[in-house]
Amino acid sequence: MEFTVSVNHAPPDLAQLENVLRAVDPAALVDTDANLLRIAGAFDVATLAALLDDAGVAVSPNDIRIVPSVCCGGCSG
């Protein structure tokens, strides 16, 4: 799934965050744009919130939004 996460403080350490996310999903991706994190991975909202907390990123589940899929199914489906 893809997510956006609103972060209302200093940007997190992306390397540390990637390490925490990839411990659960080795294919996870994370990027940042100002106060917004973009995350892709095999997580549900509760799991992602817990992983973000483990990485020192204090957010609530209300700060996490699921991004609708843009997959057309053409490459593998």
mmCIF file of C-alpha atoms in Angstrom:
data_model
loop_
_atom_site.group_PDB
_atom_site.id
_atom_site.type_symbol
_atom_site.label_atom_id
_atom_site.label_comp_id
_atom_site.label_asym_id
_atom_site.label_seq_id
_atom_site.Cartn_x
_atom_site.Cartn_y
_atom_site.Cartn_z
ATOM 1 C CA MET A 1 0.000 0.000 0.000
ATOM 2 C CA GLU A 2 0.983 3.592 -0.385
ATOM 3 C CA PHE A 3 0.622 6.176 2.357
ATOM 4 C CA THR A 4 1.180 9.840 3.028
ATOM 5 C CA VAL A 5 2.039 10.862 6.579
ATOM 6 C CA SER A 6 1.779 14.430 7.872
ATOM 7 C CA VAL A 7 4.740 15.294 10.086
ATOM 8 C CA ASN A 8 4.465 18.500 12.104
ATOM 9 C CA HIS A 9 8.044 18.687 13.369
ATOM 10 C CA ALA A 10 11.591 18.388 12.043
ATOM 11 C CA PRO A 11 11.991 15.847 9.234
ATOM 12 C CA PRO A 12 12.891 12.374 10.499
ATOM 13 C CA ASP A 13 16.145 10.580 9.833
ATOM 14 C CA LEU A 14 15.155 8.841 6.580
ATOM 15 C CA ALA A 15 17.928 6.251 6.804
ATOM 16 C CA GLN A 16 16.783 5.184 10.276
ATOM 17 C CA LEU A 17 13.150 5.170 9.145
ATOM 18 C CA GLU A 18 14.002 3.026 6.094
ATOM 19 C CA ASN A 19 15.828 0.541 8.323
ATOM 20 C CA VAL A 20 12.809 0.189 10.621
ATOM 21 C CA LEU A 21 10.360 -0.166 7.715
ATOM 22 C CA ARG A 22 12.556 -2.614 5.802
ATOM 23 C CA ALA A 23 12.904 -4.863 8.834
ATOM 24 C CA VAL A 24 9.211 -5.654 8.263
ATOM 25 C CA ASP A 25 9.027 -5.209 4.460
ATOM 26 C CA PRO A 26 12.374 -5.376 2.609
ATOM 27 C CA ALA A 27 10.816 -3.632 -0.403
ATOM 28 C CA ALA A 28 9.499 -0.623 1.566
ATOM 29 C CA LEU A 29 10.203 2.848 0.204
ATOM 30 C CA VAL A 30 10.136 6.232 1.929
ATOM 31 C CA ASP A 31 10.537 9.768 0.623
ATOM 32 C CA THR A 32 9.850 13.210 2.040
ATOM 33 C CA ASP A 33 8.432 16.439 0.714
ATOM 34 C CA ALA A 34 8.431 19.252 3.284
ATOM 35 C CA ASN A 35 6.120 18.061 6.116
ATOM 36 C CA LEU A 36 4.859 15.025 4.241
ATOM 37 C CA LEU A 37 6.301 11.517 4.154
ATOM 38 C CA ARG A 38 5.467 9.227 1.259
ATOM 39 C CA ILE A 39 5.732 5.568 2.213
ATOM 40 C CA ALA A 40 5.087 2.407 0.226
ATOM 41 C CA GLY A 41 5.069 -0.987 1.892
ATOM 42 C CA ALA A 42 3.117 -4.016 3.018
ATOM 43 C CA PHE A 43 1.683 -2.405 6.158
ATOM 44 C CA ASP A 44 -1.713 -1.528 7.545
ATOM 45 C CA VAL A 45 -2.219 1.845 9.250
ATOM 46 C CA ALA A 46 -1.794 0.496 12.799
ATOM 47 C CA THR A 47 1.447 -1.312 11.908
ATOM 48 C CA LEU A 48 2.815 1.723 10.088
ATOM 49 C CA ALA A 49 1.993 3.977 13.057
ATOM 50 C CA ALA A 50 3.852 1.593 15.390
ATOM 51 C CA LEU A 51 6.854 1.412 13.040
ATOM 52 C CA LEU A 52 6.984 5.191 12.750
ATOM 53 C CA ASP A 53 6.947 5.402 16.552
ATOM 54 C CA ASP A 54 9.807 2.876 16.700
ATOM 55 C CA ALA A 55 11.757 5.125 14.330
ATOM 56 C CA GLY A 56 11.162 8.175 16.544
ATOM 57 C CA VAL A 57 8.498 9.743 14.313
ATOM 58 C CA ALA A 58 5.645 10.783 16.584
ATOM 59 C CA VAL A 59 2.393 10.674 14.617
ATOM 60 C CA SER A 60 -1.118 9.477 15.287
ATOM 61 C CA PRO A 61 -3.037 7.125 12.997
ATOM 62 C CA ASN A 62 -5.055 10.212 11.972
ATOM 63 C CA ASP A 63 -1.878 11.644 10.395
ATOM 64 C CA ILE A 64 -1.623 8.636 8.063
ATOM 65 C CA ARG A 65 -3.583 8.580 4.806
ATOM 66 C CA ILE A 66 -3.851 5.642 2.424
ATOM 67 C CA VAL A 67 -3.166 6.687 -1.166
ATOM 68 C CA PRO A 68 -5.484 5.053 -3.702
ATOM 69 C CA SER A 69 -3.747 2.583 -5.990
ATOM 70 C CA VAL A 70 -2.854 3.710 -9.492
ATOM 71 C CA CYS A 71 -2.099 0.154 -10.628
ATOM 72 C CA CYS A 72 -3.690 -0.697 -13.959
ATOM 73 C CA GLY A 73 -2.751 -4.379 -13.690
ATOM 74 C CA GLY A 74 -0.942 -4.257 -17.020
ATOM 75 C CA CYS A 75 2.494 -5.343 -15.896
ATOM 76 C CA SER A 76 1.538 -8.387 -13.866
ATOM 77 C CA GLY A 77 -2.097 -8.829 -13.711
#
